[in-house]
mmCIF file of C-alpha atoms in Angstrom:
data_model
loop_
_atom_site.group_PDB
_atom_site.id
_atom_site.type_symbol
_atom_site.label_atom_id
_atom_site.label_comp_id
_atom_site.label_asym_id
_atom_site.label_seq_id
_atom_site.Cartn_x
_atom_site.Cartn_y
_atom_site.Cartn_z
ATOM 1 C CA UNK A 763 -41.620 138.078 -4.489
ATOM 2 C CA UNK A 764 -44.435 139.040 -2.179
ATOM 3 C CA UNK A 765 -42.749 138.474 0.603
ATOM 4 C CA UNK A 766 -40.131 139.815 -0.241
ATOM 5 C CA UNK A 767 -41.989 143.512 -1.336
ATOM 6 C CA UNK A 768 -44.166 142.818 2.458
ATOM 7 C CA UNK A 769 -40.551 142.897 4.023
ATOM 8 C CA UNK A 770 -39.166 146.130 1.688
ATOM 9 C CA UNK A 771 -42.444 148.303 2.670
ATOM 10 C CA UNK A 772 -42.295 146.482 6.573
ATOM 11 C CA UNK A 773 -38.389 147.839 6.324
ATOM 12 C CA UNK A 774 -38.888 151.274 4.317
ATOM 13 C CA UNK A 775 -42.116 151.973 7.293
ATOM 14 C CA UNK A 776 -39.940 151.428 10.137
ATOM 15 C CA UNK A 777 -37.369 153.304 8.538
ATOM 16 C CA UNK A 778 -39.734 156.157 8.168
ATOM 17 C CA UNK A 779 -41.099 156.267 11.546
ATOM 18 C CA UNK A 780 -37.311 155.792 13.124
ATOM 19 C CA UNK A 781 -36.224 158.804 10.634
ATOM 20 C CA UNK A 782 -39.158 161.135 12.315
ATOM 21 C CA UNK A 783 -38.264 159.941 16.484
ATOM 22 C CA UNK A 784 -34.832 160.862 15.574
ATOM 23 C CA UNK A 785 -35.516 164.451 14.704
ATOM 24 C CA UNK A 786 -37.626 164.941 17.207
ATOM 25 C CA UNK A 787 -34.904 163.780 19.900
ATOM 26 C CA UNK A 788 -32.476 165.663 18.476
ATOM 27 C CA UNK A 789 -34.836 168.635 18.117
ATOM 28 C CA UNK A 790 -35.917 168.267 21.516
ATOM 29 C CA UNK A 791 -32.299 167.616 22.895
ATOM 30 C CA UNK A 792 -31.154 171.188 22.160
ATOM 31 C CA UNK A 793 -34.272 172.931 23.113
ATOM 32 C CA UNK A 794 -33.432 170.958 26.376
ATOM 33 C CA UNK A 795 -29.975 172.193 26.301
ATOM 34 C CA UNK A 796 -29.679 175.179 24.673
ATOM 35 C CA UNK A 797 -33.218 176.686 24.729
ATOM 36 C CA UNK A 798 -35.877 175.710 26.865
ATOM 37 C CA UNK A 799 -36.086 177.238 30.284
ATOM 38 C CA UNK A 800 -38.370 174.492 31.340
ATOM 39 C CA UNK A 801 -35.822 171.439 31.169
ATOM 40 C CA UNK A 802 -37.825 168.999 33.330
ATOM 41 C CA UNK A 803 -41.155 169.641 30.329
ATOM 42 C CA UNK A 804 -38.523 168.916 28.119
ATOM 43 C CA UNK A 805 -36.441 166.009 29.396
ATOM 44 C CA UNK A 806 -39.911 164.178 30.190
ATOM 45 C CA UNK A 807 -40.927 164.792 25.970
ATOM 46 C CA UNK A 808 -37.633 163.200 25.132
ATOM 47 C CA UNK A 809 -38.022 160.359 27.632
ATOM 48 C CA UNK A 810 -41.099 159.561 25.607
ATOM 49 C CA UNK A 811 -39.882 159.419 22.326
ATOM 50 C CA UNK A 812 -37.668 156.549 23.727
ATOM 51 C CA UNK A 813 -40.731 154.516 25.034
ATOM 52 C CA UNK A 814 -39.195 155.354 28.737
ATOM 53 C CA UNK A 815 -42.037 157.243 30.361
ATOM 54 C CA UNK A 816 -45.780 158.176 28.245
ATOM 55 C CA UNK A 817 -45.981 160.835 26.152
ATOM 56 C CA UNK A 818 -47.029 163.754 28.332
ATOM 57 C CA UNK A 819 -49.227 165.201 25.558
ATOM 58 C CA UNK A 820 -51.516 162.251 24.591
ATOM 59 C CA UNK A 821 -53.987 161.252 26.576
ATOM 60 C CA UNK A 822 -57.103 158.813 26.806
ATOM 61 C CA UNK A 823 -59.579 159.364 28.952
ATOM 62 C CA UNK A 824 -62.978 157.847 29.971
ATOM 63 C CA UNK A 825 -66.217 160.002 29.853
ATOM 64 C CA UNK A 826 -69.083 160.550 32.440
ATOM 65 C CA UNK A 827 -72.266 161.369 30.963
ATOM 66 C CA UNK A 828 -73.590 164.292 32.598
ATOM 67 C CA UNK A 829 -76.588 166.497 32.778
ATOM 68 C CA UNK A 830 -75.583 169.893 31.444
ATOM 69 C CA UNK A 831 -74.833 170.536 27.758
ATOM 70 C CA UNK A 832 -72.356 172.629 29.658
ATOM 71 C CA UNK A 833 -69.423 169.918 29.828
ATOM 72 C CA UNK A 834 -67.788 169.941 32.836
ATOM 73 C CA UNK A 835 -63.884 168.859 33.024
ATOM 74 C CA UNK A 836 -65.274 166.573 36.183
ATOM 75 C CA UNK A 837 -66.651 164.356 33.420
ATOM 76 C CA UNK A 838 -63.359 163.649 31.813
ATOM 77 C CA UNK A 839 -61.798 160.506 33.867
ATOM 78 C CA UNK A 840 -57.921 159.281 33.282
ATOM 79 C CA UNK A 841 -58.106 155.829 31.530
ATOM 80 C CA UNK A 842 -56.719 154.236 34.279
ATOM 81 C CA UNK A 843 -58.970 154.973 36.767
ATOM 82 C CA UNK A 844 -62.034 155.189 34.451
ATOM 83 C CA UNK A 845 -64.643 152.207 35.505
ATOM 84 C CA UNK A 846 -64.364 149.263 33.427
ATOM 85 C CA UNK A 847 -67.715 147.688 32.535
ATOM 86 C CA UNK A 848 -68.506 144.953 29.891
ATOM 87 C CA UNK A 849 -69.974 147.668 27.770
ATOM 88 C CA UNK A 850 -68.296 147.828 24.072
ATOM 89 C CA UNK A 851 -66.348 150.875 24.148
ATOM 90 C CA UNK A 852 -66.300 153.710 21.894
ATOM 91 C CA UNK A 853 -63.023 155.977 21.108
ATOM 92 C CA UNK A 854 -63.576 159.627 19.792
ATOM 93 C CA UNK A 855 -59.763 160.806 18.260
ATOM 94 C CA UNK A 856 -59.864 164.460 17.062
ATOM 95 C CA UNK A 857 -58.011 166.125 14.050
ATOM 96 C CA UNK A 858 -55.398 168.391 13.169
ATOM 97 C CA UNK A 859 -54.872 171.436 15.321
ATOM 98 C CA UNK A 860 -53.018 174.051 13.360
ATOM 99 C CA UNK A 861 -52.089 176.363 16.397
ATOM 100 C CA UNK A 862 -50.237 173.433 18.091
ATOM 101 C CA UNK A 863 -46.212 173.565 17.728
ATOM 102 C CA UNK A 864 -43.459 171.238 19.106
ATOM 103 C CA UNK A 865 -42.143 174.183 21.117
ATOM 104 C CA UNK A 866 -45.343 174.579 22.882
ATOM 105 C CA UNK A 867 -45.237 173.916 26.534
ATOM 106 C CA UNK A 868 -46.259 170.273 27.946
ATOM 107 C CA UNK A 869 -50.366 170.589 27.521
ATOM 108 C CA UNK A 870 -52.376 170.373 30.824
ATOM 109 C CA UNK A 871 -55.350 168.544 31.293
ATOM 110 C CA UNK A 872 -57.208 172.088 30.871
ATOM 111 C CA UNK A 873 -56.177 171.936 27.183
ATOM 112 C CA UNK A 874 -56.205 168.279 26.860
ATOM 113 C CA UNK A 875 -59.626 168.691 27.612
ATOM 114 C CA UNK A 876 -60.254 171.560 25.560
ATOM 115 C CA UNK A 877 -59.006 170.302 22.253
ATOM 116 C CA UNK A 878 -61.503 167.239 23.130
ATOM 117 C CA UNK A 879 -64.536 169.854 23.189
ATOM 118 C CA UNK A 880 -63.357 171.885 20.626
ATOM 119 C CA UNK A 881 -63.725 168.487 18.368
ATOM 120 C CA UNK A 882 -66.678 166.463 19.645
ATOM 121 C CA UNK A 883 -68.840 168.644 21.965
ATOM 122 C CA UNK A 884 -71.881 168.316 20.251
ATOM 123 C CA UNK A 885 -70.978 164.198 19.970
ATOM 124 C CA UNK A 886 -70.564 164.148 23.767
ATOM 125 C CA UNK A 887 -73.933 165.606 24.931
ATOM 126 C CA UNK A 888 -75.252 162.961 21.811
ATOM 127 C CA UNK A 889 -73.997 160.324 23.625
ATOM 128 C CA UNK A 890 -75.242 161.664 27.586
ATOM 129 C CA UNK A 891 -78.758 162.868 26.331
ATOM 130 C CA UNK A 892 -78.952 158.920 24.921
ATOM 131 C CA UNK A 893 -78.900 159.385 21.410
ATOM 132 C CA UNK A 894 -80.023 156.399 19.395
ATOM 133 C CA UNK A 895 -79.180 155.042 22.812
ATOM 134 C CA UNK A 896 -75.525 154.610 22.662
ATOM 135 C CA UNK A 897 -75.166 155.276 26.580
ATOM 136 C CA UNK A 898 -77.047 152.123 26.676
ATOM 137 C CA UNK A 899 -74.629 149.702 24.980
ATOM 138 C CA UNK A 900 -71.291 151.936 24.943
ATOM 139 C CA UNK A 901 -68.990 153.413 26.941
ATOM 140 C CA UNK A 902 -67.479 156.584 25.877
ATOM 141 C CA UNK A 903 -63.813 157.207 25.567
ATOM 142 C CA UNK A 904 -61.577 159.916 24.402
ATOM 143 C CA UNK A 905 -58.054 160.509 23.135
ATOM 144 C CA UNK A 906 -55.960 163.694 22.441
ATOM 145 C CA UNK A 907 -52.517 164.370 21.331
ATOM 146 C CA UNK A 908 -50.278 166.688 19.769
ATOM 147 C CA UNK A 909 -51.230 166.897 16.114
ATOM 148 C CA UNK A 910 -48.037 168.989 15.459
ATOM 149 C CA UNK A 911 -45.906 165.492 15.561
ATOM 150 C CA UNK A 912 -45.746 163.109 12.671
ATOM 151 C CA UNK A 913 -48.504 160.247 12.015
ATOM 152 C CA UNK A 914 -45.813 157.999 12.530
ATOM 153 C CA UNK A 915 -44.993 158.550 15.965
ATOM 154 C CA UNK A 916 -48.795 159.507 17.225
ATOM 155 C CA UNK A 917 -49.902 156.422 15.951
ATOM 156 C CA UNK A 918 -47.471 154.459 17.783
ATOM 157 C CA UNK A 919 -48.642 156.076 20.723
ATOM 158 C CA UNK A 920 -51.469 155.788 20.208
ATOM 159 C CA UNK A 921 -51.337 151.467 19.612
ATOM 160 C CA UNK A 922 -49.136 152.106 23.030
ATOM 161 C CA UNK A 923 -52.419 154.006 24.660
ATOM 162 C CA UNK A 924 -55.262 151.437 23.445
ATOM 163 C CA UNK A 925 -52.361 148.260 24.662
ATOM 164 C CA UNK A 926 -52.449 149.313 27.951
ATOM 165 C CA UNK A 927 -56.375 150.356 28.761
ATOM 166 C CA UNK A 928 -57.972 147.240 26.614
ATOM 167 C CA UNK A 929 -57.901 143.506 26.358
ATOM 168 C CA UNK A 930 -58.726 141.500 23.965
ATOM 169 C CA UNK A 931 -61.543 140.539 25.216
ATOM 170 C CA UNK A 932 -62.637 143.646 24.972
ATOM 171 C CA UNK A 933 -64.932 145.442 22.139
ATOM 172 C CA UNK A 934 -62.982 148.502 20.765
ATOM 173 C CA UNK A 935 -64.777 151.087 17.972
ATOM 174 C CA UNK A 936 -62.879 154.237 16.877
ATOM 175 C CA UNK A 937 -64.105 156.916 15.320
ATOM 176 C CA UNK A 938 -61.936 159.013 14.003
ATOM 177 C CA UNK A 939 -61.946 162.993 12.588
ATOM 178 C CA UNK A 940 -59.554 164.677 10.178
ATOM 179 C CA UNK A 941 -55.962 163.363 10.857
ATOM 180 C CA UNK A 942 -57.317 161.439 13.794
ATOM 181 C CA UNK A 943 -58.399 158.755 11.173
ATOM 182 C CA UNK A 944 -54.519 158.889 9.540
ATOM 183 C CA UNK A 945 -53.053 158.013 13.289
ATOM 184 C CA UNK A 946 -55.707 155.159 13.828
ATOM 185 C CA UNK A 947 -54.416 154.180 10.373
ATOM 186 C CA UNK A 948 -50.543 153.987 11.619
ATOM 187 C CA UNK A 949 -51.669 152.238 14.562
ATOM 188 C CA UNK A 950 -53.646 149.519 12.829
ATOM 189 C CA UNK A 951 -50.373 149.456 10.393
ATOM 190 C CA UNK A 952 -49.232 145.400 10.302
ATOM 191 C CA UNK A 953 -45.922 147.439 10.620
ATOM 192 C CA UNK A 954 -46.788 148.759 14.580
ATOM 193 C CA UNK A 955 -48.841 145.932 15.821
ATOM 194 C CA UNK A 956 -51.911 144.108 15.740
ATOM 195 C CA UNK A 957 -54.561 145.186 18.118
ATOM 196 C CA UNK A 958 -57.489 142.664 17.771
ATOM 197 C CA UNK A 959 -59.957 144.372 20.094
ATOM 198 C CA UNK A 960 -60.573 146.717 17.560
ATOM 199 C CA UNK A 961 -63.131 145.615 15.550
ATOM 200 C CA UNK A 962 -64.120 148.611 13.253
ATOM 201 C CA UNK A 963 -62.619 152.461 12.416
ATOM 202 C CA UNK A 964 -65.560 154.722 11.453
ATOM 203 C CA UNK A 965 -63.291 157.735 9.356
ATOM 204 C CA UNK A 966 -65.431 161.033 9.235
ATOM 205 C CA UNK A 967 -63.489 163.144 6.890
ATOM 206 C CA UNK A 968 -60.179 161.900 6.840
ATOM 207 C CA UNK A 969 -57.824 163.072 4.618
ATOM 208 C CA UNK A 970 -57.053 159.523 3.934
ATOM 209 C CA UNK A 971 -55.050 160.809 0.177
ATOM 210 C CA UNK A 972 -53.950 164.539 1.742
ATOM 211 C CA UNK A 973 -55.824 167.478 1.204
ATOM 212 C CA UNK A 974 -54.691 170.084 -1.133
ATOM 213 C CA UNK A 975 -54.286 172.755 1.633
ATOM 214 C CA UNK A 976 -51.154 171.267 3.057
ATOM 215 C CA UNK A 977 -49.887 170.603 -0.306
ATOM 216 C CA UNK A 978 -46.832 173.376 -1.189
ATOM 217 C CA UNK A 979 -47.366 173.182 -4.431
ATOM 218 C CA UNK A 980 -50.835 173.825 -4.316
ATOM 219 C CA UNK A 981 -50.781 176.439 -1.645
ATOM 220 C CA UNK A 982 -47.932 178.256 -3.559
ATOM 221 C CA UNK A 983 -50.056 178.892 -6.424
ATOM 222 C CA UNK A 984 -52.339 180.943 -4.660
ATOM 223 C CA UNK A 985 -51.904 184.056 -3.729
ATOM 224 C CA UNK A 986 -54.592 184.528 -1.082
ATOM 225 C CA UNK A 987 -53.035 180.819 0.863
ATOM 226 C CA UNK A 988 -49.197 181.376 0.609
ATOM 227 C CA UNK A 989 -48.457 182.965 3.616
ATOM 228 C CA UNK A 990 -51.483 181.305 5.674
ATOM 229 C CA UNK A 991 -50.594 177.558 4.381
ATOM 230 C CA UNK A 992 -46.870 178.081 4.704
ATOM 231 C CA UNK A 993 -47.617 178.469 8.324
ATOM 232 C CA UNK A 994 -50.403 176.019 8.581
ATOM 233 C CA UNK A 995 -48.350 173.234 7.285
ATOM 234 C CA UNK A 996 -44.801 174.759 8.642
ATOM 235 C CA UNK A 997 -44.404 171.474 11.398
ATOM 236 C CA UNK A 998 -44.175 167.342 10.591
ATOM 237 C CA UNK A 999 -47.816 166.763 11.177
ATOM 238 C CA UNK A 1000 -49.251 169.078 9.124
ATOM 239 C CA UNK A 1001 -46.723 168.157 5.941
ATOM 240 C CA UNK A 1002 -47.722 164.889 6.542
ATOM 241 C CA UNK A 1003 -51.723 165.512 5.287
ATOM 242 C CA UNK A 1004 -50.323 167.206 2.311
ATOM 243 C CA UNK A 1005 -52.121 165.533 -0.999
ATOM 244 C CA UNK A 1006 -50.881 162.698 -2.758
ATOM 245 C CA UNK A 1007 -51.954 161.990 -6.611
ATOM 246 C CA UNK A 1008 -51.236 157.644 -5.617
ATOM 247 C CA UNK A 1009 -54.690 156.185 -4.873
ATOM 248 C CA UNK A 1010 -57.310 154.993 -7.042
ATOM 249 C CA UNK A 1011 -59.372 157.648 -8.305
ATOM 250 C CA UNK A 1012 -57.093 160.619 -7.175
ATOM 251 C CA UNK A 1013 -57.016 164.028 -9.393
ATOM 252 C CA UNK A 1014 -53.575 165.345 -10.260
ATOM 253 C CA UNK A 1015 -52.427 168.303 -8.564
ATOM 254 C CA UNK A 1016 -49.054 169.200 -10.261
ATOM 255 C CA UNK A 1017 -45.818 168.399 -7.891
ATOM 256 C CA UNK A 1018 -47.775 166.669 -5.158
ATOM 257 C CA UNK A 1019 -46.562 164.259 -3.104
ATOM 258 C CA UNK A 1020 -47.197 162.329 0.092
ATOM 259 C CA UNK A 1021 -44.504 159.717 0.745
ATOM 260 C CA UNK A 1022 -45.770 158.988 4.468
ATOM 261 C CA UNK A 1023 -49.474 158.189 2.949
ATOM 262 C CA UNK A 1024 -48.363 156.450 0.097
ATOM 263 C CA UNK A 1025 -46.580 153.923 2.029
ATOM 264 C CA UNK A 1026 -49.007 153.943 4.787
ATOM 265 C CA UNK A 1027 -51.614 152.627 2.412
ATOM 266 C CA UNK A 1028 -49.437 150.516 -0.292
ATOM 267 C CA UNK A 1029 -48.979 148.519 3.365
ATOM 268 C CA UNK A 1030 -52.551 148.290 3.735
ATOM 269 C CA UNK A 1031 -53.649 147.382 0.243
ATOM 270 C CA UNK A 1032 -50.597 144.183 1.110
ATOM 271 C CA UNK A 1033 -51.808 143.167 4.012
ATOM 272 C CA UNK A 1034 -55.404 143.828 2.957
ATOM 273 C CA UNK A 1035 -56.341 146.369 6.110
ATOM 274 C CA UNK A 1036 -58.430 148.800 4.576
ATOM 275 C CA UNK A 1037 -61.740 146.221 5.446
ATOM 276 C CA UNK A 1038 -61.634 147.403 9.369
ATOM 277 C CA UNK A 1039 -62.482 151.090 8.060
ATOM 278 C CA UNK A 1040 -66.041 153.046 7.284
ATOM 279 C CA UNK A 1041 -65.385 156.252 5.541
ATOM 280 C CA UNK A 1042 -67.654 159.326 5.621
ATOM 281 C CA UNK A 1043 -67.531 162.342 3.161
ATOM 282 C CA UNK A 1044 -68.700 165.612 3.268
ATOM 283 C CA UNK A 1045 -70.002 166.841 0.083
ATOM 284 C CA UNK A 1046 -71.116 170.239 0.174
ATOM 285 C CA UNK A 1047 -73.821 170.884 -2.339
ATOM 286 C CA UNK A 1048 -72.598 174.563 -3.092
ATOM 287 C CA UNK A 1049 -69.817 176.547 -1.179
ATOM 288 C CA UNK A 1050 -72.499 178.679 1.186
ATOM 289 C CA UNK A 1051 -73.973 175.580 2.928
ATOM 290 C CA UNK A 1052 -71.070 175.483 5.190
ATOM 291 C CA UNK A 1053 -70.955 176.966 8.951
ATOM 292 C CA UNK A 1054 -68.256 178.935 8.988
ATOM 293 C CA UNK A 1055 -66.505 181.167 6.354
ATOM 294 C CA UNK A 1056 -63.149 179.711 5.650
ATOM 295 C CA UNK A 1057 -65.020 176.134 4.996
ATOM 296 C CA UNK A 1058 -67.398 178.075 2.287
ATOM 297 C CA UNK A 1059 -63.816 179.815 1.063
ATOM 298 C CA UNK A 1060 -62.272 176.499 0.838
ATOM 299 C CA UNK A 1061 -64.992 175.023 -1.043
ATOM 300 C CA UNK A 1062 -64.694 177.879 -3.451
ATOM 301 C CA UNK A 1063 -60.615 177.358 -4.073
ATOM 302 C CA UNK A 1064 -61.312 173.507 -4.480
ATOM 303 C CA UNK A 1065 -64.283 174.105 -6.486
ATOM 304 C CA UNK A 1066 -61.956 176.127 -8.993
ATOM 305 C CA UNK A 1067 -59.162 173.785 -9.040
ATOM 306 C CA UNK A 1068 -61.066 171.075 -10.235
ATOM 307 C CA UNK A 1069 -62.261 169.644 -6.401
ATOM 308 C CA UNK A 1070 -65.925 170.387 -7.179
ATOM 309 C CA UNK A 1071 -67.169 167.553 -4.313
ATOM 310 C CA UNK A 1072 -65.265 168.732 -0.997
ATOM 311 C CA UNK A 1073 -66.332 169.314 2.660
ATOM 312 C CA UNK A 1074 -64.444 172.739 1.978
ATOM 313 C CA UNK A 1075 -60.647 170.776 3.337
ATOM 314 C CA UNK A 1076 -61.156 167.260 2.103
ATOM 315 C CA UNK A 1077 -62.048 166.322 -1.518
ATOM 316 C CA UNK A 1078 -64.405 163.107 -1.495
ATOM 317 C CA UNK A 1079 -62.142 161.049 -3.017
ATOM 318 C CA UNK A 1080 -59.860 161.538 -0.163
ATOM 319 C CA UNK A 1081 -62.297 161.064 2.605
ATOM 320 C CA UNK A 1082 -63.419 158.470 0.779
ATOM 321 C CA UNK A 1083 -60.213 156.504 0.723
ATOM 322 C CA UNK A 1084 -61.138 155.958 -3.008
ATOM 323 C CA UNK A 1085 -63.686 153.661 -2.199
ATOM 324 C CA UNK A 1086 -61.437 151.190 -1.043
ATOM 325 C CA UNK A 1087 -62.586 151.265 2.758
ATOM 326 C CA UNK A 1088 -65.455 148.238 3.531
ATOM 327 C CA UNK A 1089 -67.834 151.158 3.091
ATOM 328 C CA UNK A 1090 -68.174 154.846 2.068
ATOM 329 C CA UNK A 1091 -70.727 157.532 2.789
ATOM 330 C CA UNK A 1092 -71.484 160.449 1.352
ATOM 331 C CA UNK A 1093 -72.863 163.772 4.062
ATOM 332 C CA UNK A 1094 -74.604 166.005 2.675
ATOM 333 C CA UNK A 1095 -73.580 169.716 3.107
ATOM 334 C CA UNK A 1096 -72.181 169.533 6.015
ATOM 335 C CA UNK A 1097 -68.307 171.098 6.558
ATOM 336 C CA UNK A 1098 -65.213 169.773 8.014
ATOM 337 C CA UNK A 1099 -66.134 170.665 11.363
ATOM 338 C CA UNK A 1100 -69.755 169.108 10.631
ATOM 339 C CA UNK A 1101 -68.176 166.317 9.880
ATOM 340 C CA UNK A 1102 -67.378 165.660 13.666
ATOM 341 C CA UNK A 1103 -70.769 166.394 14.845
ATOM 342 C CA UNK A 1104 -70.030 170.023 15.578
ATOM 343 C CA UNK A 1105 -72.710 172.417 14.765
ATOM 344 C CA UNK A 1106 -73.144 176.078 15.923
ATOM 345 C CA UNK A 1107 -76.775 174.726 17.278
ATOM 346 C CA UNK A 1108 -76.424 171.119 19.117
ATOM 347 C CA UNK A 1109 -79.915 170.596 17.635
ATOM 348 C CA UNK A 1110 -79.100 170.656 14.630
ATOM 349 C CA UNK A 1111 -80.770 167.945 12.271
ATOM 350 C CA UNK A 1112 -77.359 167.112 10.436
ATOM 351 C CA UNK A 1113 -75.669 166.701 13.883
ATOM 352 C CA UNK A 1114 -77.670 164.510 15.087
ATOM 353 C CA UNK A 1115 -78.579 162.458 12.134
ATOM 354 C CA UNK A 1116 -74.270 161.945 11.416
ATOM 355 C CA UNK A 1117 -74.407 160.917 15.072
ATOM 356 C CA UNK A 1118 -76.847 158.250 15.028
ATOM 357 C CA UNK A 1119 -75.887 156.708 11.757
ATOM 358 C CA UNK A 1120 -72.553 156.418 13.048
ATOM 359 C CA UNK A 1121 -73.769 154.462 15.780
ATOM 360 C CA UNK A 1122 -75.808 152.384 13.378
ATOM 361 C CA UNK A 1123 -73.068 151.930 11.385
ATOM 362 C CA UNK A 1124 -71.129 150.509 14.652
ATOM 363 C CA UNK A 1125 -73.879 148.446 15.751
ATOM 364 C CA UNK A 1126 -74.305 146.995 12.028
ATOM 365 C CA UNK A 1127 -71.253 146.429 11.192
ATOM 366 C CA UNK A 1128 -70.001 142.896 11.014
ATOM 367 C CA UNK A 1129 -67.312 142.630 13.266
#
């Protein structure tokens, strides 16, 4: 019976991936033939969905430490040309960009690098300046992708990118912020494939059981959120950040469901894969400690809805995967952006300490 259930879950997961990919193909074909003026861009996108070309909207870079905190684009080197060393590897993967749409032009290198900087500039500065001696032990890589696409599609593409850039003798540690954690979970799912060189994943404020702010039944009941929320989740990737009532310790939101996360999380339980994950959760002690107005506002909305512990976007239980991961760590008074080391002042102790703690957890992990 257990084997049958495993096969059934694998079948369902494969069907989900296939449906999303097929819908994307149809959509891109329509744009190429009838709408888009830039047919070459759309042809490249279509071919990438069939696995005939790399997806032009995703890329892995190696990072060259420099001397200035004003990070130069020249420090980001396409992974194929980044010198391979015997050091262990850390891969940063960013989270959701709500402004992205599938209809946007192909992302050029400048925009790709800016997407990475928007999330991880402080983290790269800490690495560059030798915080926790990270740059003496690790090489740093950075991965970017189009977040409006399904996490199922992005996860498979991330898998292919990692597989083509690293060997089984490498030791790779992934540090994933927000949606990046969900993409990584698809990447490492049994249904996607195996990557034995990935030793550990550190998730930073990843909505592993979803976020209320990507949930139609939650945002639709709040006039302040209704129009804005509908725009933010109006993509396949955005909708897959939706909250699920399924999961250990979850508070129930009426009408909330997320089949993609439910099947993915059940697969992880069945194949005992959560042991490779350390989950960091931001916990704001009050709704004024965030560095931006919208995270403080999000904290107030979540608190009034019964989620008294959150980073202003992701409830604590969702970020901690309901205590199902190998280890769970709460970070006090950090909003959702700060959970990616992003503070207004790079020398802010919260940013420095979180970076040090992440590196320490990687070093001390049993993998």
